[in-house]
Each structure stands twice: as C-alpha cells, then as structure tokens.
mmCIF file of N, CA and C in Angstrom:
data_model
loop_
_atom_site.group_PDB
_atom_site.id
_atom_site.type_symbol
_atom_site.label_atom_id
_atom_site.label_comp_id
_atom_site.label_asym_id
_atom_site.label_seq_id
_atom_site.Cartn_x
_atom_site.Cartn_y
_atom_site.Cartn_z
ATOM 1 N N UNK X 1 143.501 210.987 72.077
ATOM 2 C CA UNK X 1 143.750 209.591 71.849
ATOM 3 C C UNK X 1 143.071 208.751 72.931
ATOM 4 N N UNK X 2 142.257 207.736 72.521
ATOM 5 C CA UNK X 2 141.404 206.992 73.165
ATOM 6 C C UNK X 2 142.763 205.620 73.471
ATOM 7 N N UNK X 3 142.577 205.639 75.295
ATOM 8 C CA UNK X 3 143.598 204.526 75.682
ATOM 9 C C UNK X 3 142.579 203.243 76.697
ATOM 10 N N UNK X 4 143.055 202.403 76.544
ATOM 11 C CA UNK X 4 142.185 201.646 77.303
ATOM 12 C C UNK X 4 142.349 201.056 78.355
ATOM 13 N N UNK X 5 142.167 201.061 79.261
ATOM 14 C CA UNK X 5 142.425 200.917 80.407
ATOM 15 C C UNK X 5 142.335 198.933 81.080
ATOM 16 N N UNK X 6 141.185 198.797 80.824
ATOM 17 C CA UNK X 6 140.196 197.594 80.884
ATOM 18 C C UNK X 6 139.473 197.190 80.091
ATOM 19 N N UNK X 7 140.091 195.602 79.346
ATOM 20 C CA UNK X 7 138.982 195.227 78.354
ATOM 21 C C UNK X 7 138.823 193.519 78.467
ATOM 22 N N UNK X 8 137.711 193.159 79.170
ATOM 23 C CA UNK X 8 137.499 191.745 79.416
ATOM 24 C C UNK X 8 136.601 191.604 78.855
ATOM 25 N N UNK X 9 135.593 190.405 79.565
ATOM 26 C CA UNK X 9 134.146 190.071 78.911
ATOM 27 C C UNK X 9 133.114 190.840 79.589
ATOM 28 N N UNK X 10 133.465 191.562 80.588
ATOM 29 C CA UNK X 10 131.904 192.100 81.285
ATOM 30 C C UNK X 10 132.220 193.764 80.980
ATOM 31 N N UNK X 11 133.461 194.320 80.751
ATOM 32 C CA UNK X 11 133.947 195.432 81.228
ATOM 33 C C UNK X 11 134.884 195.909 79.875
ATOM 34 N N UNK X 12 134.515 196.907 79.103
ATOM 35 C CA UNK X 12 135.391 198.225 78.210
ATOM 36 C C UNK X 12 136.030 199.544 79.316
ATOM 37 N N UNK X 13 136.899 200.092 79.518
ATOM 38 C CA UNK X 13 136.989 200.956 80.214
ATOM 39 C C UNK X 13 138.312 201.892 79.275
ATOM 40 N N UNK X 14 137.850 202.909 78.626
ATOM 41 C CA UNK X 14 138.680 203.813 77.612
ATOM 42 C C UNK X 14 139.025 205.390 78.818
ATOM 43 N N UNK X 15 139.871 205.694 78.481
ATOM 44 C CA UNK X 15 139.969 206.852 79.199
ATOM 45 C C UNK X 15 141.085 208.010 77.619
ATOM 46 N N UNK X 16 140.467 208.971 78.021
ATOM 47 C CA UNK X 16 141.135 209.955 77.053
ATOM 48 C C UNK X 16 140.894 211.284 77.485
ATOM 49 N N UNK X 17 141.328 212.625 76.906
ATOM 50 C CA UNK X 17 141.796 213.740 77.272
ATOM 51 C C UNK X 17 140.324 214.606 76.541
ATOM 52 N N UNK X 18 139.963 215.609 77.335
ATOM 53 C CA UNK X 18 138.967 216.691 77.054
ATOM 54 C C UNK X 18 138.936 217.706 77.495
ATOM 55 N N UNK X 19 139.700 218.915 77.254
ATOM 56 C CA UNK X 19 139.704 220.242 77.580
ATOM 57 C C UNK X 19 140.323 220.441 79.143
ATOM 58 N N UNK X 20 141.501 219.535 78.906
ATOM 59 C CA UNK X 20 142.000 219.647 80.179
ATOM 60 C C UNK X 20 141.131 218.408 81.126
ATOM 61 N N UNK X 21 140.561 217.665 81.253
ATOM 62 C CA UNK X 21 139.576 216.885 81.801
ATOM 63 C C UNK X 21 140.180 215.453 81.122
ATOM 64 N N UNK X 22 140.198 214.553 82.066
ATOM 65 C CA UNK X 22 140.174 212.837 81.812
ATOM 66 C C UNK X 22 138.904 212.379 81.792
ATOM 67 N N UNK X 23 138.587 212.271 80.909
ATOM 68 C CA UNK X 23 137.271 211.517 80.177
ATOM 69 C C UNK X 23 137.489 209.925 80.358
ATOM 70 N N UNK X 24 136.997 209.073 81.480
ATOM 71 C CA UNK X 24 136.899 207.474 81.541
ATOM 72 C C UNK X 24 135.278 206.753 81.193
ATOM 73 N N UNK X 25 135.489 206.547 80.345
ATOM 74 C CA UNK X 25 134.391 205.874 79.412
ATOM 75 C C UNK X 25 133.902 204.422 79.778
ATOM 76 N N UNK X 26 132.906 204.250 80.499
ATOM 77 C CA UNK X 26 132.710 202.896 81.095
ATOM 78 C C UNK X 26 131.682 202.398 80.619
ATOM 79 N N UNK X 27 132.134 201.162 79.837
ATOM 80 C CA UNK X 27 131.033 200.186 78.792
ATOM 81 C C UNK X 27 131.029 198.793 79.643
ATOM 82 N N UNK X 28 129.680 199.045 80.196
ATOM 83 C CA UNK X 28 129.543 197.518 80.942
ATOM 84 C C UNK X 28 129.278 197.483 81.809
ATOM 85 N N UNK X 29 128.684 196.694 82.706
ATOM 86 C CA UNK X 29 127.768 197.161 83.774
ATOM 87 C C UNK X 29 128.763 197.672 84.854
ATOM 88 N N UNK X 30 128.351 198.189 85.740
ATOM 89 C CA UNK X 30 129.225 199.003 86.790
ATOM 90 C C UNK X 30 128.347 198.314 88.195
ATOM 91 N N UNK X 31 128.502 196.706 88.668
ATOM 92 C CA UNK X 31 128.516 196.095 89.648
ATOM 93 C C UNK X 31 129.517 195.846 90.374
ATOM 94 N N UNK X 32 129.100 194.642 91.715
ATOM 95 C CA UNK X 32 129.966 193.995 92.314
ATOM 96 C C UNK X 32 131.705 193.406 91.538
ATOM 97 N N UNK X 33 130.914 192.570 90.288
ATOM 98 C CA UNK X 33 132.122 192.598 89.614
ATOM 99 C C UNK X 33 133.093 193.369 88.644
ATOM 100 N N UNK X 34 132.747 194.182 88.313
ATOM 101 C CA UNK X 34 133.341 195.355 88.079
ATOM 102 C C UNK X 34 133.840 196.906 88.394
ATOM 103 N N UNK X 35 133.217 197.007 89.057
ATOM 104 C CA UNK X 35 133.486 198.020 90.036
ATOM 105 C C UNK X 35 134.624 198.126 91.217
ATOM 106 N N UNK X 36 135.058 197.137 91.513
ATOM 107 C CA UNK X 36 136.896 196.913 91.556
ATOM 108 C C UNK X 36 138.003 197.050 90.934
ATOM 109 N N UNK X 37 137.212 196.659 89.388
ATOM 110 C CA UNK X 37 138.386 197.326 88.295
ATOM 111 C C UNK X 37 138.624 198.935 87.983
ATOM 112 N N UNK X 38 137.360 199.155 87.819
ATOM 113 C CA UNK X 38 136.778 200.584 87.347
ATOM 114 C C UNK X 38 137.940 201.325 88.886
ATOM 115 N N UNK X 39 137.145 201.635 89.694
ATOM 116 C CA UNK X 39 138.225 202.310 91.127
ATOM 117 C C UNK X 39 139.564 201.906 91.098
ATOM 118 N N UNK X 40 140.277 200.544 91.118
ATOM 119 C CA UNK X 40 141.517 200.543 90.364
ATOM 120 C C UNK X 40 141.917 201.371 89.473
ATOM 121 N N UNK X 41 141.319 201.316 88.329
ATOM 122 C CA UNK X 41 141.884 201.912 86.427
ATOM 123 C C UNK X 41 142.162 203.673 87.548
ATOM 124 N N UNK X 42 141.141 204.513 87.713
ATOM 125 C CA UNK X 42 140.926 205.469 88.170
ATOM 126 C C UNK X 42 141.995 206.068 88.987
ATOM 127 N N UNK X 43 142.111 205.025 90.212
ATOM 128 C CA UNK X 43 143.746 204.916 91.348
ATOM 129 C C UNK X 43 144.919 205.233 90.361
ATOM 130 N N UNK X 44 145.278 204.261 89.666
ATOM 131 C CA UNK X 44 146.489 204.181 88.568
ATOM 132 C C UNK X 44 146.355 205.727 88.051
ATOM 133 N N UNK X 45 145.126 205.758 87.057
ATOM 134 C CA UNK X 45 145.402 207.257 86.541
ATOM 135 C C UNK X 45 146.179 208.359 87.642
ATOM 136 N N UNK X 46 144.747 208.457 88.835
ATOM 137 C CA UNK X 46 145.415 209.429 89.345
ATOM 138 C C UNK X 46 147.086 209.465 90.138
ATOM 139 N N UNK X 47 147.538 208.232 90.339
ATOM 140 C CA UNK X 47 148.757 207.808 90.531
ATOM 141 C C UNK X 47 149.966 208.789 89.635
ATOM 142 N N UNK X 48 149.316 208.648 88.059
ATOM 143 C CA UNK X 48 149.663 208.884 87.025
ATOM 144 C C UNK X 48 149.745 210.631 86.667
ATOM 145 N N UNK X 49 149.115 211.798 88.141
ATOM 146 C CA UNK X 49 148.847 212.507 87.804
ATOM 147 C C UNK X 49 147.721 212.912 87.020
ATOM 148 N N UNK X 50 146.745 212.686 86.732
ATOM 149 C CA UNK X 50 145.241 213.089 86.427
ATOM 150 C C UNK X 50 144.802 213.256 87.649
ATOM 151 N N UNK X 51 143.999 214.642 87.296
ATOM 152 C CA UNK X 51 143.023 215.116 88.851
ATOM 153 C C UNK X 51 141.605 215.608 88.432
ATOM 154 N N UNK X 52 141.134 215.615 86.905
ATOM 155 C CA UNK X 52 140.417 215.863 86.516
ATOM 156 C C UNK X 52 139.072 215.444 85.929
ATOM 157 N N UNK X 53 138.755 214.557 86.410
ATOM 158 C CA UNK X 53 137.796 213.085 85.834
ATOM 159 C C UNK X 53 136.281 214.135 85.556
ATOM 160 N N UNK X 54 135.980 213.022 84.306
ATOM 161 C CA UNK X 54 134.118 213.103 84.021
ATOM 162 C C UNK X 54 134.218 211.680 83.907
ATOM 163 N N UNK X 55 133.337 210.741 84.551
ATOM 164 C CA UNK X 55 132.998 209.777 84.535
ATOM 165 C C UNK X 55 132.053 209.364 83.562
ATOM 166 N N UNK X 56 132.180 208.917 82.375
ATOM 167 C CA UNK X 56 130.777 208.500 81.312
ATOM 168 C C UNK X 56 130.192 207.273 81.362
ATOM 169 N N UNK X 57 129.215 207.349 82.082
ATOM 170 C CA UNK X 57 128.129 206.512 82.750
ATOM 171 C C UNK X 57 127.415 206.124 81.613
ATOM 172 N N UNK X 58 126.957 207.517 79.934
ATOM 173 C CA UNK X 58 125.976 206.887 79.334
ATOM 174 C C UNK X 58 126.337 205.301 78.751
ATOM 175 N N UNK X 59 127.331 205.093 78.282
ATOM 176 C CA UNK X 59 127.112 203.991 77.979
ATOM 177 C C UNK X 59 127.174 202.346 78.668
ATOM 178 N N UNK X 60 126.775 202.690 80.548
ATOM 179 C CA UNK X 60 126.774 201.809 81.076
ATOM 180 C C UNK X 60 125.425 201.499 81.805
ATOM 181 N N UNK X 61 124.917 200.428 80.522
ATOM 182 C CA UNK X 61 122.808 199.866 81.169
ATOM 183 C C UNK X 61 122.759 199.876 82.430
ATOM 184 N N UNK X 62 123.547 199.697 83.592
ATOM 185 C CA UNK X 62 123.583 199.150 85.208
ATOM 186 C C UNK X 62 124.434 199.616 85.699
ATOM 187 N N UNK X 63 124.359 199.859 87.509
ATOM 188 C CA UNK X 63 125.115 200.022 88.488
ATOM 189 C C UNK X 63 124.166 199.549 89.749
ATOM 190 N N UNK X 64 125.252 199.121 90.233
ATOM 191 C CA UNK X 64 124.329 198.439 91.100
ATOM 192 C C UNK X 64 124.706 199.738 92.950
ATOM 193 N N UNK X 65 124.579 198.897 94.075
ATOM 194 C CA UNK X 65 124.957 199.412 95.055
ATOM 195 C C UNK X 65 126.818 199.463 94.961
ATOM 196 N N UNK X 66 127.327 198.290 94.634
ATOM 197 C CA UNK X 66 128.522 198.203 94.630
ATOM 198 C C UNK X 66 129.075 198.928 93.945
ATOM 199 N N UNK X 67 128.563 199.683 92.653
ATOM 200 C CA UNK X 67 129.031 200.720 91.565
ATOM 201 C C UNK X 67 129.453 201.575 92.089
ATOM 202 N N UNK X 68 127.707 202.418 93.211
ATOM 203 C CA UNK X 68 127.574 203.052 93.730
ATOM 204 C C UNK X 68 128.539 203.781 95.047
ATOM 205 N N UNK X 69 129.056 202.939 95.645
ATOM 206 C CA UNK X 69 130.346 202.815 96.511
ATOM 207 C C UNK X 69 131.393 202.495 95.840
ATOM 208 N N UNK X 70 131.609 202.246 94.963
ATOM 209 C CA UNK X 70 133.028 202.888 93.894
ATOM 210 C C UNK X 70 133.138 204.234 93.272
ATOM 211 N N UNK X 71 131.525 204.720 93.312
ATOM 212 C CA UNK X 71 131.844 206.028 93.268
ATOM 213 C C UNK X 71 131.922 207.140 93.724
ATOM 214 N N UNK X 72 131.619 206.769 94.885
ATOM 215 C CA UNK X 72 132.038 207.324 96.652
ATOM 216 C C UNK X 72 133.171 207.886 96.766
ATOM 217 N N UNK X 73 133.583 206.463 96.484
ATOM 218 C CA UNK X 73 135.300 206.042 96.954
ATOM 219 C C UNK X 73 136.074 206.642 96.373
ATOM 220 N N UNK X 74 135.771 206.890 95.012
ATOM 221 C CA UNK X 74 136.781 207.315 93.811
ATOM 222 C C UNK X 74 136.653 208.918 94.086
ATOM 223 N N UNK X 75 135.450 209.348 94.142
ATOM 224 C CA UNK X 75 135.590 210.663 94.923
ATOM 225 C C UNK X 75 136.153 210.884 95.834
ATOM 226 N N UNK X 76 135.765 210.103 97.117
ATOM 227 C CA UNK X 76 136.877 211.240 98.315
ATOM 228 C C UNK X 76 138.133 211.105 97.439
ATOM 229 N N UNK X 77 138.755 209.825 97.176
ATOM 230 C CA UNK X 77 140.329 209.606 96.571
ATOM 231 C C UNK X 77 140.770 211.095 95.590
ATOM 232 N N UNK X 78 139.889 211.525 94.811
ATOM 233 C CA UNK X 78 139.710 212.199 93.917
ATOM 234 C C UNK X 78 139.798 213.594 94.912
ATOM 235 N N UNK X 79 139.027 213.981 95.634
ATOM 236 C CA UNK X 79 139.406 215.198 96.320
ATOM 237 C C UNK X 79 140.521 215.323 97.403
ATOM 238 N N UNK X 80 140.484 214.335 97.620
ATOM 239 C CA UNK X 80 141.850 214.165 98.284
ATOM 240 C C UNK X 80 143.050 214.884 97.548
ATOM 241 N N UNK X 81 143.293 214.139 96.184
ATOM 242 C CA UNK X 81 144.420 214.911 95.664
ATOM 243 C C UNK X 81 143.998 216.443 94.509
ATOM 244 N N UNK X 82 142.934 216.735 95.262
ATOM 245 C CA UNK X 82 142.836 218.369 94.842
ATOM 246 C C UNK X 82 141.931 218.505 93.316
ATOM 247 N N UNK X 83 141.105 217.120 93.305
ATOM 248 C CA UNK X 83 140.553 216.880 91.815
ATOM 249 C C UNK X 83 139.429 217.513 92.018
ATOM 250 N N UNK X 84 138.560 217.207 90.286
ATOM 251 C CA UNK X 84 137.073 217.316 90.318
ATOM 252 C C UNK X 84 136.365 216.076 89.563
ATOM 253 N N UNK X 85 135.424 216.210 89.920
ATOM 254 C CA UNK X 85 134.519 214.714 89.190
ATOM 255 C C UNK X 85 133.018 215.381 88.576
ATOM 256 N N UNK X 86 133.120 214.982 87.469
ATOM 257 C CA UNK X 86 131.668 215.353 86.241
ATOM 258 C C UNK X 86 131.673 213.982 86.087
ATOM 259 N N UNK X 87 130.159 213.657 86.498
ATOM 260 C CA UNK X 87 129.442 212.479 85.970
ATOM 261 C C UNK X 87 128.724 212.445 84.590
ATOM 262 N N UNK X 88 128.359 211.911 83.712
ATOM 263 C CA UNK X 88 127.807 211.538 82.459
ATOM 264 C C UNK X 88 126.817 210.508 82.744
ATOM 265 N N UNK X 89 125.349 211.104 82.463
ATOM 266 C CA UNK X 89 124.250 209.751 82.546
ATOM 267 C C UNK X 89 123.292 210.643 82.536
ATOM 268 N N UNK X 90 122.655 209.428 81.367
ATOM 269 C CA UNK X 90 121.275 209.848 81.088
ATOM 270 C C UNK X 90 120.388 208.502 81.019
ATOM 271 N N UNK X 91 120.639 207.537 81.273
ATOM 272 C CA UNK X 91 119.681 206.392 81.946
ATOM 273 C C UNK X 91 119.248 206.726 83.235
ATOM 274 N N UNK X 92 118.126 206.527 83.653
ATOM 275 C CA UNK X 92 116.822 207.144 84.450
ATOM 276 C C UNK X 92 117.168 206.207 85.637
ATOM 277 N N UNK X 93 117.437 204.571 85.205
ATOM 278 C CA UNK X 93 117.521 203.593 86.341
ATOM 279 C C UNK X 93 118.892 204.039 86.812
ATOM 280 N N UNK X 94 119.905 204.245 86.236
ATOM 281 C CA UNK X 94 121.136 204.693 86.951
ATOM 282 C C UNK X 94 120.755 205.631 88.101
ATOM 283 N N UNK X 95 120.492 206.971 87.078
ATOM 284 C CA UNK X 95 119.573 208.074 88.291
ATOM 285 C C UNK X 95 118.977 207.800 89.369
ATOM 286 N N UNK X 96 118.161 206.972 89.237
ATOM 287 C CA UNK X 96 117.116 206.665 90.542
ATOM 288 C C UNK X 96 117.969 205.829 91.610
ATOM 289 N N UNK X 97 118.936 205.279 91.217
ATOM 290 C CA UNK X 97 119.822 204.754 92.196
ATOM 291 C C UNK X 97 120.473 205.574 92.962
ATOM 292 N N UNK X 98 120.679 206.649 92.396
ATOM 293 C CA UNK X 98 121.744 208.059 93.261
ATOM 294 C C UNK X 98 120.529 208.463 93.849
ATOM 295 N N UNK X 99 119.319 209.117 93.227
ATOM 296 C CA UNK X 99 118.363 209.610 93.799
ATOM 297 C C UNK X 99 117.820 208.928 95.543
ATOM 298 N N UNK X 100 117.795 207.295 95.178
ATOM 299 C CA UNK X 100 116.991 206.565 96.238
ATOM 300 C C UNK X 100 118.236 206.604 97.231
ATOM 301 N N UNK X 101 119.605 206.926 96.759
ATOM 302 C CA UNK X 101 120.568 206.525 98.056
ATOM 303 C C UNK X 101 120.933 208.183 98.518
ATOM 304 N N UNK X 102 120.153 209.338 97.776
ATOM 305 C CA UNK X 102 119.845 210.939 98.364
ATOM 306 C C UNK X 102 121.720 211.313 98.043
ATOM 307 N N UNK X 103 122.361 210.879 96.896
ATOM 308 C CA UNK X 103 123.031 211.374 96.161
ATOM 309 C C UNK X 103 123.367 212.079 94.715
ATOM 310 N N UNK X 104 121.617 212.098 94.631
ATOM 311 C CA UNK X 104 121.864 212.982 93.396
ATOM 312 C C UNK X 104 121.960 214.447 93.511
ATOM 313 N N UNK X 105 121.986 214.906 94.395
ATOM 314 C CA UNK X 105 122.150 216.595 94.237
ATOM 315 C C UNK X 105 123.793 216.532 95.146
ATOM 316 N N UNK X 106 124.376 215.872 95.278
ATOM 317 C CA UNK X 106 125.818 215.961 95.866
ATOM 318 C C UNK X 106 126.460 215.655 94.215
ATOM 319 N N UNK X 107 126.167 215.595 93.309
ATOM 320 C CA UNK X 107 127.215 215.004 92.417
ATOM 321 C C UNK X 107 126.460 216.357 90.887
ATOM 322 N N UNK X 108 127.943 216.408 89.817
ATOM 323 C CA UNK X 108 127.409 217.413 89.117
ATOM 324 C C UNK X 108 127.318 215.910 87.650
ATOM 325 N N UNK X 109 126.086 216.430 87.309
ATOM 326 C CA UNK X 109 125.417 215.381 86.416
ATOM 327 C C UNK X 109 125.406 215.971 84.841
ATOM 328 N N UNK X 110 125.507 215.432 84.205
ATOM 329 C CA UNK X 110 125.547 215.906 82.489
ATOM 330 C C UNK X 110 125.233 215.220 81.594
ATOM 331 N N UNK X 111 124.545 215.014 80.515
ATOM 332 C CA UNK X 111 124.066 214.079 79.443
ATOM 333 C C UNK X 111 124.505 213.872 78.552
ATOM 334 N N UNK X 112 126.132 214.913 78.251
ATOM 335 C CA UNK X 112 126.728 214.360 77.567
ATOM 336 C C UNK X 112 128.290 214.609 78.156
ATOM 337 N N UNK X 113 129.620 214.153 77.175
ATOM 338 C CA UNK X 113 130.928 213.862 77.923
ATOM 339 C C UNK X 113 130.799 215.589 77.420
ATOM 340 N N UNK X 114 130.507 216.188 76.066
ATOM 341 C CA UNK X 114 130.763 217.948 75.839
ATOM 342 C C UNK X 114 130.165 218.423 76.707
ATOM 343 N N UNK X 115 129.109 218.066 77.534
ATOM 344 C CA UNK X 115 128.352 219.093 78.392
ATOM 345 C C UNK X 115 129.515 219.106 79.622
ATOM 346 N N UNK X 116 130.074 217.697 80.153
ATOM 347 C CA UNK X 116 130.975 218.346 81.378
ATOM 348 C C UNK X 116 131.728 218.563 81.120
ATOM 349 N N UNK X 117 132.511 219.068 80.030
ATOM 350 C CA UNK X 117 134.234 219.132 79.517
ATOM 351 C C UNK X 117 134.009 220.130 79.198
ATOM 352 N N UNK X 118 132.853 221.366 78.953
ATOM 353 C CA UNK X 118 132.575 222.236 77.905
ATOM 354 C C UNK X 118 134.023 223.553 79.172
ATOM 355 N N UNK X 119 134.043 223.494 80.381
ATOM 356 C CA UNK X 119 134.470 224.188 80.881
ATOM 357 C C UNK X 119 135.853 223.665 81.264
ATOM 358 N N UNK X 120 136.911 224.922 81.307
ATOM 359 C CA UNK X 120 137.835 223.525 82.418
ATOM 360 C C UNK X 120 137.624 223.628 83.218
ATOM 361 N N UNK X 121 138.304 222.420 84.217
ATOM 362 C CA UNK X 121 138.330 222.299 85.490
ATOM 363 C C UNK X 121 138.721 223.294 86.250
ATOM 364 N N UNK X 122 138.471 223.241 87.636
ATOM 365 C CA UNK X 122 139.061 223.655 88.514
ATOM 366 C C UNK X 122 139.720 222.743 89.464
ATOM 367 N N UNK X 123 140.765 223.044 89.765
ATOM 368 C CA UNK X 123 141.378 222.657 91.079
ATOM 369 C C UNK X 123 140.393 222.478 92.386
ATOM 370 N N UNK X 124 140.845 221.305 92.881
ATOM 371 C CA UNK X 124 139.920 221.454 94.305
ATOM 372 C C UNK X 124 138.574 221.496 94.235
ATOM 373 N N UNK X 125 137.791 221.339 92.966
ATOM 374 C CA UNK X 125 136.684 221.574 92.990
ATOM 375 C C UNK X 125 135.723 220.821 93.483
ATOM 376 N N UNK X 126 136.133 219.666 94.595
ATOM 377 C CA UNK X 126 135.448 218.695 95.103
ATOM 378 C C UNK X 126 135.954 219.115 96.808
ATOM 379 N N UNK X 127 136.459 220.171 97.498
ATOM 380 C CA UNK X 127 136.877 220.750 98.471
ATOM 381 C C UNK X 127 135.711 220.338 99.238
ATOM 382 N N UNK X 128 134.653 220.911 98.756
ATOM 383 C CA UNK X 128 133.424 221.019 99.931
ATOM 384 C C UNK X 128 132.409 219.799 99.628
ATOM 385 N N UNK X 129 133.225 218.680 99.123
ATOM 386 C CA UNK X 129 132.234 217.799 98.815
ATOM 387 C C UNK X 129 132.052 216.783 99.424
ATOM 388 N N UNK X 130 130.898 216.279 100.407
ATOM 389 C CA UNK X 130 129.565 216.283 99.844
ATOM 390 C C UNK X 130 129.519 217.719 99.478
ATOM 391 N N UNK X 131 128.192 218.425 98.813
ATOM 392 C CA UNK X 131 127.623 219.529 99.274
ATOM 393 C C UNK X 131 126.832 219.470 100.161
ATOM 394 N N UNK X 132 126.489 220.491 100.830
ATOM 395 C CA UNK X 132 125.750 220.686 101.805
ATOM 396 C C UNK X 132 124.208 220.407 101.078
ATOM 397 N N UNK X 133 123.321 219.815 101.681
ATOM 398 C CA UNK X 133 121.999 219.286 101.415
ATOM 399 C C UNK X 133 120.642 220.287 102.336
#
C-alpha cells in the first residue's frame, strides 16, 4: 500500500513496503526547498520503526547540493539505528553530482526500486559506512 507522506506544489513523497524494505518515492526536485521535508518524512518513518530504506531518486529531474546533504544526513541517522539505504537513479545529472562530490562509490546505486528490493535487507548494513575509498 502506497502512503504518502508529502504532497505540496514542489514535492510528492509516497513511501510503501518491498520485500521487507521501505521504498520512499520522491517526485520533485530534491533541493534547498525540499530537502527538509524529504529528511523529516524519513526521521518520522524511522521514529516509526523502519530501518530499511531504498530511496527512489528515478523519478526526481534534480538535486541539488542541499539534496545532497539530506542524504548524508539521512544516512548516518539511518545507520545509527542499525539500517540500510539502496538508492534508485538513473538520471546521469543526479549521478554526476555524487560523482563530482566523490560519493558515488560510498552509496549502493540501482536503476530500478526491483533491482534494490530484489534482496532483503540486512541489519546494520550501513555499519562501515562511508566505505572505505
């Protein structure tokens, strides 16, 4: 069941269940102004008990730097309480933003929400994260 978390004029934010995994679905750009909500919605969940996030990036055209440090943030928060994080994205400009800030090989990347859900989670699976570079 698709629940929604956040729905204004700049920002969709759906979150729902996948093989054991919280699937948060983010439609809309992932800036300065949104990217306060998005790390909020995320807080609440895991508040809520979810430790299992894939983040679905494809359907968001932009992120800016500020995205970018929401998704920092939402990680340590996220390993903190013993989670894991699967990203979703297959826009190239998203990419090159992790790439140019030398975070794309610290994060596990997928092109679709079945490619990171295909497994379950593990516990803790953000223990050693960053990875080592």
């Amino acid at each position: 069941m698709r629940t929604s978390i956040v729905h204004d004029e700049r920002l969709d934010l759906v979150y729902y269940p996948a093989n054991g995994w919280t699937v948060v679905e983010v439609n809309g750009e992932v800036d300065v102004h949104t990217a306060p909500k998005i790390r909020a919605a995320v807080i609440t969940l895991l508040d809520g008990g979810h430790r299992q996030f894939a983040l679905d990036l494809c359907p968001a055209p932009f992120l800016d730097s500020m995205g970018l440090g929401m998704i920092v943030a939402i990680t340590k928060r996220i390993r903190d309480h013993e989670g894991s994080l699967h990203l979703t994205c297959t826009n190239d400009r998203i990419l090159k933003v992790f790439k140019i800030c030398d975070l794309r090989k610290v994060y596990a990347f997928h092109d679709t929400v079945d490619q990171a859900t295909r497994h379950a989670p593990r516990r803790g699976a953000l223990a050693h994260w960053p990875r080592p570079t």
